Amino acid sequence: MGTGFSFFLRETSTGLLGSSSPPAKPGLGDLPESCISSIFMYLDPPEICKLAQMNRAFRAASLADFVWESKLPSNYKFLVDKVLDHENLPKKEIYARLCQPNRFDGGTKEVWLDKSCGQVFLSISSKALRITGIDDRRYWSHIPTEESRFHTVAYLQQIWWVEALGELEFEFSPGSYSLYFRLQLGKTCPKRFGRRVCNVDQVHGWHIKPVRFQLSTSDGQHALSECYLHQQGSWVHYHVGDFVVIDNHEPMKIKFSMVQIDCTHTKGGLSLDSVLIYPSKFREKLI
């Protein structure tokens, strides 16, 4: 029995008939973790998450803080202070949480990151705007709807003077941004037989004079546009203008407005959902 056991040891150590086994070829799992992490810095977040599923080495490398810090916007510390409760989270967890819609300012504003590129998007509820006559139910009312990120929109029945003003103080990362009002001519009603219903019976007055949209920033940028509201029964993003952020170390103050104050006629049947601020390169997604 001892002889047989000795032969087994010799066979496993030198191979059958005394030949040496060829060395195993190195694989991806043999790459140093730091090397993999350095490569990940040049990939987009979705690509990193896919590669992290390959093996343990890739998964460990994908958790490195310096990888995800390179994907976060330069203003991420401002975002963490504003919308996240925990500051000492791993950078990957911070990225994941910021990619979810995060409310602030009493739930009237929402910020999130694009999962693929880490750029900042903002939405401002109609409840955060100063709307002339909003407290008078003869003119305006807040109606619930699932078609809004905030589950409610401001609906105008009829009024002579239309004015909605808003402002935001926010620390943006450098880049070009576009601002939009999300509006609909018509009132969204509960679905019937699973189909969307929009009542346009009260829509009137928007073809006579254009609506004026404006924005200004604390560093002196201005934009103005005018537009007739024609399209009924669907949500439209009306482009107000663009602004550019160069220095992200100071919060920027932005003021914006939507006005139609020609008192020769009434206007009505308008739903005002929100104001959106997107990186300008994403403009095609809103058109």
mmCIF file of C-alpha atoms in Angstrom:
data_model
loop_
_atom_site.group_PDB
_atom_site.id
_atom_site.type_symbol
_atom_site.label_atom_id
_atom_site.label_comp_id
_atom_site.label_asym_id
_atom_site.label_seq_id
_atom_site.Cartn_x
_atom_site.Cartn_y
_atom_site.Cartn_z
ATOM 1 C CA MET A 1 0.000 0.000 0.000
ATOM 2 C CA GLY A 2 2.884 2.359 0.816
ATOM 3 C CA THR A 3 4.434 1.620 -2.579
ATOM 4 C CA GLY A 4 1.205 2.484 -4.357
ATOM 5 C CA PHE A 5 0.854 5.751 -2.442
ATOM 6 C CA SER A 6 4.455 6.732 -3.289
ATOM 7 C CA PHE A 7 3.749 6.081 -6.967
ATOM 8 C CA PHE A 8 0.640 8.294 -6.773
ATOM 9 C CA LEU A 9 2.699 11.168 -5.354
ATOM 10 C CA ARG A 10 5.345 10.783 -8.047
ATOM 11 C CA GLU A 11 2.650 10.664 -10.732
ATOM 12 C CA THR A 12 0.887 13.790 -9.552
ATOM 13 C CA SER A 13 4.108 15.743 -9.125
ATOM 14 C CA THR A 14 5.910 14.774 -12.332
ATOM 15 C CA GLY A 15 3.072 13.578 -14.539
ATOM 16 C CA LEU A 16 2.437 10.132 -16.035
ATOM 17 C CA LEU A 17 5.543 8.327 -17.392
ATOM 18 C CA GLY A 18 7.739 10.936 -15.721
ATOM 19 C CA SER A 19 6.784 13.778 -18.082
ATOM 20 C CA SER A 20 6.267 17.258 -16.658
ATOM 21 C CA SER A 21 2.801 18.879 -16.998
ATOM 22 C CA PRO A 22 2.777 22.071 -19.079
ATOM 23 C CA PRO A 23 2.344 25.228 -16.984
ATOM 24 C CA ALA A 24 -1.118 26.756 -16.992
ATOM 25 C CA LYS A 25 -1.569 29.736 -19.334
ATOM 26 C CA PRO A 26 -2.188 33.054 -17.603
ATOM 27 C CA GLY A 27 -5.762 34.350 -17.823
ATOM 28 C CA LEU A 28 -7.579 37.623 -17.286
ATOM 29 C CA GLY A 29 -8.014 36.729 -13.637
ATOM 30 C CA ASP A 30 -4.222 36.869 -13.219
ATOM 31 C CA LEU A 31 -4.004 40.582 -14.065
ATOM 32 C CA PRO A 32 -3.098 42.780 -11.074
ATOM 33 C CA GLU A 33 -6.157 44.427 -9.568
ATOM 34 C CA SER A 34 -4.576 47.879 -9.785
ATOM 35 C CA CYS A 35 -3.941 47.369 -13.502
ATOM 36 C CA ILE A 36 -7.583 46.419 -14.130
ATOM 37 C CA SER A 37 -8.789 49.419 -12.119
ATOM 38 C CA SER A 38 -6.607 51.743 -14.189
ATOM 39 C CA ILE A 39 -8.168 50.363 -17.375
ATOM 40 C CA PHE A 40 -11.663 50.823 -15.935
ATOM 41 C CA MET A 41 -11.038 54.556 -15.619
ATOM 42 C CA TYR A 42 -11.247 54.780 -19.422
ATOM 43 C CA LEU A 43 -14.562 52.907 -19.680
ATOM 44 C CA ASP A 44 -18.157 54.048 -19.259
ATOM 45 C CA PRO A 45 -20.040 52.954 -16.103
ATOM 46 C CA PRO A 46 -22.251 50.390 -17.925
ATOM 47 C CA GLU A 47 -19.131 48.760 -19.415
ATOM 48 C CA ILE A 48 -17.489 48.594 -15.986
ATOM 49 C CA CYS A 49 -20.546 46.896 -14.477
ATOM 50 C CA LYS A 50 -20.605 44.294 -17.266
ATOM 51 C CA LEU A 51 -16.912 43.462 -16.927
ATOM 52 C CA ALA A 52 -17.253 43.238 -13.131
ATOM 53 C CA GLN A 53 -19.323 40.080 -13.675
ATOM 54 C CA MET A 54 -16.479 38.213 -15.396
ATOM 55 C CA ASN A 55 -14.501 37.082 -12.348
ATOM 56 C CA ARG A 56 -13.489 38.012 -8.814
ATOM 57 C CA ALA A 57 -10.486 40.059 -9.885
ATOM 58 C CA PHE A 58 -12.575 42.258 -12.164
ATOM 59 C CA ARG A 59 -15.255 42.625 -9.528
ATOM 60 C CA ALA A 60 -12.732 43.704 -6.895
ATOM 61 C CA ALA A 61 -11.118 46.148 -9.322
ATOM 62 C CA SER A 62 -14.509 47.652 -10.157
ATOM 63 C CA LEU A 63 -14.994 48.680 -6.513
ATOM 64 C CA ALA A 64 -11.956 50.972 -6.387
ATOM 65 C CA ASP A 65 -12.881 54.476 -5.208
ATOM 66 C CA PHE A 66 -10.625 56.220 -7.739
ATOM 67 C CA VAL A 67 -12.467 54.468 -10.594
ATOM 68 C CA TRP A 68 -15.869 55.841 -9.613
ATOM 69 C CA GLU A 69 -14.586 59.226 -8.514
ATOM 70 C CA SER A 70 -13.442 59.697 -12.110
ATOM 71 C CA LYS A 71 -17.048 59.063 -13.255
ATOM 72 C CA LEU A 72 -18.704 61.407 -10.769
ATOM 73 C CA PRO A 73 -19.288 65.034 -11.797
ATOM 74 C CA SER A 74 -16.894 67.586 -10.364
ATOM 75 C CA ASN A 75 -19.692 68.943 -8.147
ATOM 76 C CA TYR A 76 -20.516 65.562 -6.576
ATOM 77 C CA LYS A 77 -19.556 66.692 -3.060
ATOM 78 C CA PHE A 78 -22.141 69.473 -3.338
ATOM 79 C CA LEU A 79 -24.730 66.885 -4.435
ATOM 80 C CA VAL A 80 -23.837 64.551 -1.572
ATOM 81 C CA ASP A 81 -24.300 67.350 0.966
ATOM 82 C CA LYS A 82 -27.599 68.388 -0.617
ATOM 83 C CA VAL A 83 -29.413 65.090 -1.184
ATOM 84 C CA LEU A 84 -27.584 62.191 0.523
ATOM 85 C CA ASP A 85 -27.560 61.483 4.249
ATOM 86 C CA HIS A 86 -24.269 59.558 4.377
ATOM 87 C CA GLU A 87 -21.023 61.234 3.351
ATOM 88 C CA ASN A 88 -18.623 58.320 3.965
ATOM 89 C CA LEU A 89 -20.069 55.974 1.362
ATOM 90 C CA PRO A 90 -17.882 54.178 -1.188
ATOM 91 C CA LYS A 91 -17.687 56.155 -4.411
ATOM 92 C CA LYS A 92 -19.521 53.437 -6.364
ATOM 93 C CA GLU A 93 -22.422 53.624 -3.908
ATOM 94 C CA ILE A 94 -22.473 57.415 -4.191
ATOM 95 C CA TYR A 95 -22.645 57.115 -7.983
ATOM 96 C CA ALA A 96 -25.468 54.562 -7.797
ATOM 97 C CA ARG A 97 -27.516 56.685 -5.380
ATOM 98 C CA LEU A 98 -27.046 59.884 -7.350
ATOM 99 C CA CYS A 99 -28.282 58.099 -10.486
ATOM 100 C CA GLN A 100 -31.636 57.716 -8.725
ATOM 101 C CA PRO A 101 -34.047 60.700 -8.593
ATOM 102 C CA ASN A 102 -33.235 62.637 -5.405
ATOM 103 C CA ARG A 103 -35.637 65.281 -4.060
ATOM 104 C CA PHE A 104 -34.608 68.478 -2.267
ATOM 105 C CA ASP A 105 -36.081 71.852 -1.249
ATOM 106 C CA GLY A 106 -39.110 70.263 0.360
ATOM 107 C CA GLY A 107 -39.594 67.750 -2.425
ATOM 108 C CA THR A 108 -40.232 70.437 -5.060
ATOM 109 C CA LYS A 109 -36.976 69.840 -6.960
ATOM 110 C CA GLU A 110 -35.291 66.676 -8.186
ATOM 111 C CA VAL A 111 -31.743 65.937 -9.336
ATOM 112 C CA TRP A 112 -30.177 62.824 -10.832
ATOM 113 C CA LEU A 113 -27.183 61.678 -12.866
ATOM 114 C CA ASP A 114 -27.290 60.033 -16.255
ATOM 115 C CA LYS A 115 -26.179 56.425 -15.662
ATOM 116 C CA SER A 116 -24.044 56.237 -18.779
ATOM 117 C CA CYS A 117 -22.064 59.465 -18.453
ATOM 118 C CA GLY A 118 -22.595 60.895 -14.946
ATOM 119 C CA GLN A 119 -23.914 64.294 -16.078
ATOM 120 C CA VAL A 120 -26.414 66.242 -13.961
ATOM 121 C CA PHE A 121 -30.137 66.621 -14.753
ATOM 122 C CA LEU A 122 -32.655 68.739 -12.828
ATOM 123 C CA SER A 123 -36.439 68.974 -12.658
ATOM 124 C CA ILE A 124 -38.341 71.724 -10.838
ATOM 125 C CA SER A 125 -41.989 71.176 -9.921
ATOM 126 C CA SER A 126 -44.728 73.697 -10.707
ATOM 127 C CA LYS A 127 -45.180 73.972 -6.926
ATOM 128 C CA ALA A 128 -41.730 75.578 -6.718
ATOM 129 C CA LEU A 129 -42.804 78.389 -9.079
ATOM 130 C CA ARG A 130 -44.463 81.708 -8.226
ATOM 131 C CA ILE A 131 -47.579 81.620 -10.385
ATOM 132 C CA THR A 132 -49.893 84.633 -10.479
ATOM 133 C CA GLY A 133 -53.342 83.624 -9.190
ATOM 134 C CA ILE A 134 -52.297 80.123 -8.144
ATOM 135 C CA ASP A 135 -54.195 80.399 -4.840
ATOM 136 C CA ASP A 136 -57.476 81.349 -6.526
ATOM 137 C CA ARG A 137 -59.390 78.243 -7.592
ATOM 138 C CA ARG A 138 -61.269 80.299 -10.192
ATOM 139 C CA TYR A 139 -58.014 80.424 -12.176
ATOM 140 C CA TRP A 140 -55.548 77.715 -11.233
ATOM 141 C CA SER A 141 -55.660 74.360 -9.467
ATOM 142 C CA HIS A 142 -53.242 71.531 -8.725
ATOM 143 C CA ILE A 143 -54.403 68.249 -10.235
ATOM 144 C CA PRO A 144 -52.898 64.792 -9.586
ATOM 145 C CA THR A 145 -51.487 62.852 -12.521
ATOM 146 C CA GLU A 146 -49.048 60.000 -13.114
ATOM 147 C CA GLU A 147 -47.685 61.875 -16.131
ATOM 148 C CA SER A 148 -45.573 64.120 -13.904
ATOM 149 C CA ARG A 149 -42.394 63.206 -12.032
ATOM 150 C CA PHE A 150 -43.966 65.019 -9.067
ATOM 151 C CA HIS A 151 -47.409 63.402 -9.550
ATOM 152 C CA THR A 152 -49.119 66.794 -9.747
ATOM 153 C CA VAL A 153 -49.371 69.654 -12.248
ATOM 154 C CA ALA A 154 -50.733 73.198 -12.168
ATOM 155 C CA TYR A 155 -53.802 73.545 -14.400
ATOM 156 C CA LEU A 156 -55.081 76.901 -15.689
ATOM 157 C CA GLN A 157 -58.799 77.136 -16.369
ATOM 158 C CA GLN A 158 -58.930 80.776 -17.483
ATOM 159 C CA ILE A 159 -57.118 84.010 -16.700
ATOM 160 C CA TRP A 160 -56.120 87.313 -18.272
ATOM 161 C CA TRP A 161 -52.555 87.530 -16.915
ATOM 162 C CA VAL A 162 -50.281 84.469 -17.162
ATOM 163 C CA GLU A 163 -47.026 84.688 -15.231
ATOM 164 C CA ALA A 164 -44.887 81.872 -13.793
ATOM 165 C CA LEU A 165 -41.552 82.782 -12.209
ATOM 166 C CA GLY A 166 -38.880 80.542 -10.761
ATOM 167 C CA GLU A 167 -35.341 80.606 -9.459
ATOM 168 C CA LEU A 168 -32.652 78.126 -8.511
ATOM 169 C CA GLU A 169 -29.301 78.358 -6.745
ATOM 170 C CA PHE A 170 -27.194 75.345 -7.633
ATOM 171 C CA GLU A 171 -23.576 74.312 -8.049
ATOM 172 C CA PHE A 172 -23.246 72.939 -11.590
ATOM 173 C CA SER A 173 -20.272 71.114 -13.046
ATOM 174 C CA PRO A 174 -18.691 72.928 -16.030
ATOM 175 C CA GLY A 175 -20.566 72.609 -19.316
ATOM 176 C CA SER A 176 -23.459 73.893 -21.395
ATOM 177 C CA TYR A 177 -27.037 73.487 -20.122
ATOM 178 C CA SER A 178 -30.494 74.037 -21.620
ATOM 179 C CA LEU A 179 -33.661 75.066 -19.762
ATOM 180 C CA TYR A 180 -37.198 74.036 -20.749
ATOM 181 C CA PHE A 181 -40.784 74.493 -19.593
ATOM 182 C CA ARG A 182 -42.841 71.279 -19.836
ATOM 183 C CA LEU A 183 -46.357 72.309 -20.867
ATOM 184 C CA GLN A 184 -49.520 70.790 -22.284
ATOM 185 C CA LEU A 185 -52.556 72.400 -23.871
ATOM 186 C CA GLY A 186 -55.306 70.357 -22.298
ATOM 187 C CA LYS A 187 -56.146 68.615 -19.050
ATOM 188 C CA THR A 188 -55.072 65.024 -18.516
ATOM 189 C CA CYS A 189 -58.010 62.935 -17.261
ATOM 190 C CA PRO A 190 -58.189 59.428 -15.759
ATOM 191 C CA LYS A 191 -57.641 56.712 -18.356
ATOM 192 C CA ARG A 192 -60.657 55.165 -20.044
ATOM 193 C CA PHE A 193 -60.427 51.499 -21.012
ATOM 194 C CA GLY A 194 -56.657 51.749 -20.549
ATOM 195 C CA ARG A 195 -56.294 54.629 -22.999
ATOM 196 C CA ARG A 196 -54.932 58.110 -22.286
ATOM 197 C CA VAL A 197 -57.517 60.894 -22.222
ATOM 198 C CA CYS A 198 -56.815 64.634 -22.505
ATOM 199 C CA ASN A 199 -59.640 67.176 -22.355
ATOM 200 C CA VAL A 200 -58.995 70.243 -24.551
ATOM 201 C CA ASP A 201 -62.392 71.918 -24.158
ATOM 202 C CA GLN A 202 -60.987 74.872 -22.158
ATOM 203 C CA VAL A 203 -57.991 75.526 -24.441
ATOM 204 C CA HIS A 204 -58.190 79.049 -25.876
ATOM 205 C CA GLY A 205 -56.285 82.296 -26.363
ATOM 206 C CA TRP A 206 -52.798 80.932 -27.063
ATOM 207 C CA HIS A 207 -52.833 81.598 -30.819
ATOM 208 C CA ILE A 208 -53.362 85.368 -30.481
ATOM 209 C CA LYS A 209 -50.067 86.425 -28.874
ATOM 210 C CA PRO A 210 -46.889 84.428 -28.201
ATOM 211 C CA VAL A 211 -45.697 83.335 -24.765
ATOM 212 C CA ARG A 212 -42.409 84.900 -23.705
ATOM 213 C CA PHE A 213 -39.797 82.702 -22.004
ATOM 214 C CA GLN A 214 -36.720 84.174 -20.290
ATOM 215 C CA LEU A 215 -33.759 83.128 -18.189
ATOM 216 C CA SER A 216 -30.874 84.974 -16.571
ATOM 217 C CA THR A 217 -27.902 83.858 -14.498
ATOM 218 C CA SER A 218 -25.926 85.462 -11.690
ATOM 219 C CA ASP A 219 -22.858 85.783 -13.964
ATOM 220 C CA GLY A 220 -24.700 87.926 -16.512
ATOM 221 C CA GLN A 221 -26.003 85.449 -19.077
ATOM 222 C CA HIS A 222 -29.431 86.070 -20.595
ATOM 223 C CA ALA A 223 -31.751 84.231 -22.976
ATOM 224 C CA LEU A 224 -35.169 85.080 -24.385
ATOM 225 C CA SER A 225 -37.525 83.215 -26.693
ATOM 226 C CA GLU A 226 -41.128 83.648 -27.832
ATOM 227 C CA CYS A 227 -43.464 80.934 -29.002
ATOM 228 C CA TYR A 228 -47.126 80.452 -29.871
ATOM 229 C CA LEU A 229 -48.652 77.446 -28.148
ATOM 230 C CA HIS A 230 -50.404 75.347 -30.772
ATOM 231 C CA GLN A 231 -49.973 71.648 -30.059
ATOM 232 C CA GLN A 232 -52.895 70.267 -28.053
ATOM 233 C CA GLY A 233 -53.244 67.062 -26.062
ATOM 234 C CA SER A 234 -49.568 66.174 -25.529
ATOM 235 C CA TRP A 235 -46.646 67.349 -23.408
ATOM 236 C CA VAL A 236 -44.174 69.667 -25.134
ATOM 237 C CA HIS A 237 -40.771 70.902 -23.917
ATOM 238 C CA TYR A 238 -40.486 74.599 -24.769
ATOM 239 C CA HIS A 239 -36.850 75.653 -25.007
ATOM 240 C CA VAL A 240 -36.175 78.830 -23.037
ATOM 241 C CA GLY A 241 -32.448 79.123 -23.690
ATOM 242 C CA ASP A 242 -28.972 77.897 -22.820
ATOM 243 C CA PHE A 243 -26.333 78.898 -20.294
ATOM 244 C CA VAL A 244 -22.705 77.916 -19.801
ATOM 245 C CA VAL A 245 -20.931 77.061 -16.547
ATOM 246 C CA ILE A 246 -17.167 77.599 -16.484
ATOM 247 C CA ASP A 247 -16.335 77.759 -12.770
ATOM 248 C CA ASN A 248 -18.022 75.121 -10.607
ATOM 249 C CA HIS A 249 -16.621 76.361 -7.289
ATOM 250 C CA GLU A 250 -19.452 78.837 -6.734
ATOM 251 C CA PRO A 251 -23.206 78.151 -6.865
ATOM 252 C CA MET A 252 -24.951 79.812 -9.798
ATOM 253 C CA LYS A 253 -28.262 81.635 -9.367
ATOM 254 C CA ILE A 254 -30.717 81.175 -12.226
ATOM 255 C CA LYS A 255 -33.986 83.038 -12.731
ATOM 256 C CA PHE A 256 -36.510 81.922 -15.349
ATOM 257 C CA SER A 257 -40.017 82.857 -16.373
ATOM 258 C CA MET A 258 -42.971 82.203 -18.636
ATOM 259 C CA VAL A 259 -45.193 85.224 -19.324
ATOM 260 C CA GLN A 260 -48.226 86.135 -21.441
ATOM 261 C CA ILE A 261 -49.639 89.373 -20.059
ATOM 262 C CA ASP A 262 -51.643 90.758 -22.969
ATOM 263 C CA CYS A 263 -54.890 91.573 -21.171
ATOM 264 C CA THR A 264 -56.949 92.045 -24.337
ATOM 265 C CA HIS A 265 -57.996 88.389 -24.175
ATOM 266 C CA THR A 266 -58.174 85.479 -21.736
ATOM 267 C CA LYS A 267 -56.097 82.309 -21.913
ATOM 268 C CA GLY A 268 -56.980 78.886 -20.556
ATOM 269 C CA GLY A 269 -56.712 75.118 -20.699
ATOM 270 C CA LEU A 270 -52.974 74.999 -19.919
ATOM 271 C CA SER A 271 -51.185 72.361 -17.818
ATOM 272 C CA LEU A 272 -47.834 73.401 -16.340
ATOM 273 C CA ASP A 273 -45.813 70.447 -15.108
ATOM 274 C CA SER A 274 -42.223 71.474 -14.480
ATOM 275 C CA VAL A 275 -39.035 73.204 -15.562
ATOM 276 C CA LEU A 276 -36.176 71.001 -16.762
ATOM 277 C CA ILE A 277 -32.448 71.705 -16.903
ATOM 278 C CA TYR A 278 -30.496 69.244 -19.079
ATOM 279 C CA PRO A 279 -26.955 69.176 -20.488
ATOM 280 C CA SER A 280 -27.353 70.782 -23.914
ATOM 281 C CA LYS A 281 -26.096 67.729 -25.792
ATOM 282 C CA PHE A 282 -29.201 65.827 -24.654
ATOM 283 C CA ARG A 283 -31.547 68.300 -26.344
ATOM 284 C CA GLU A 284 -32.611 65.797 -29.020
ATOM 285 C CA LYS A 285 -34.113 63.548 -26.337
ATOM 286 C CA LEU A 286 -36.655 66.265 -25.474
ATOM 287 C CA ILE A 287 -37.708 67.156 -29.013
#
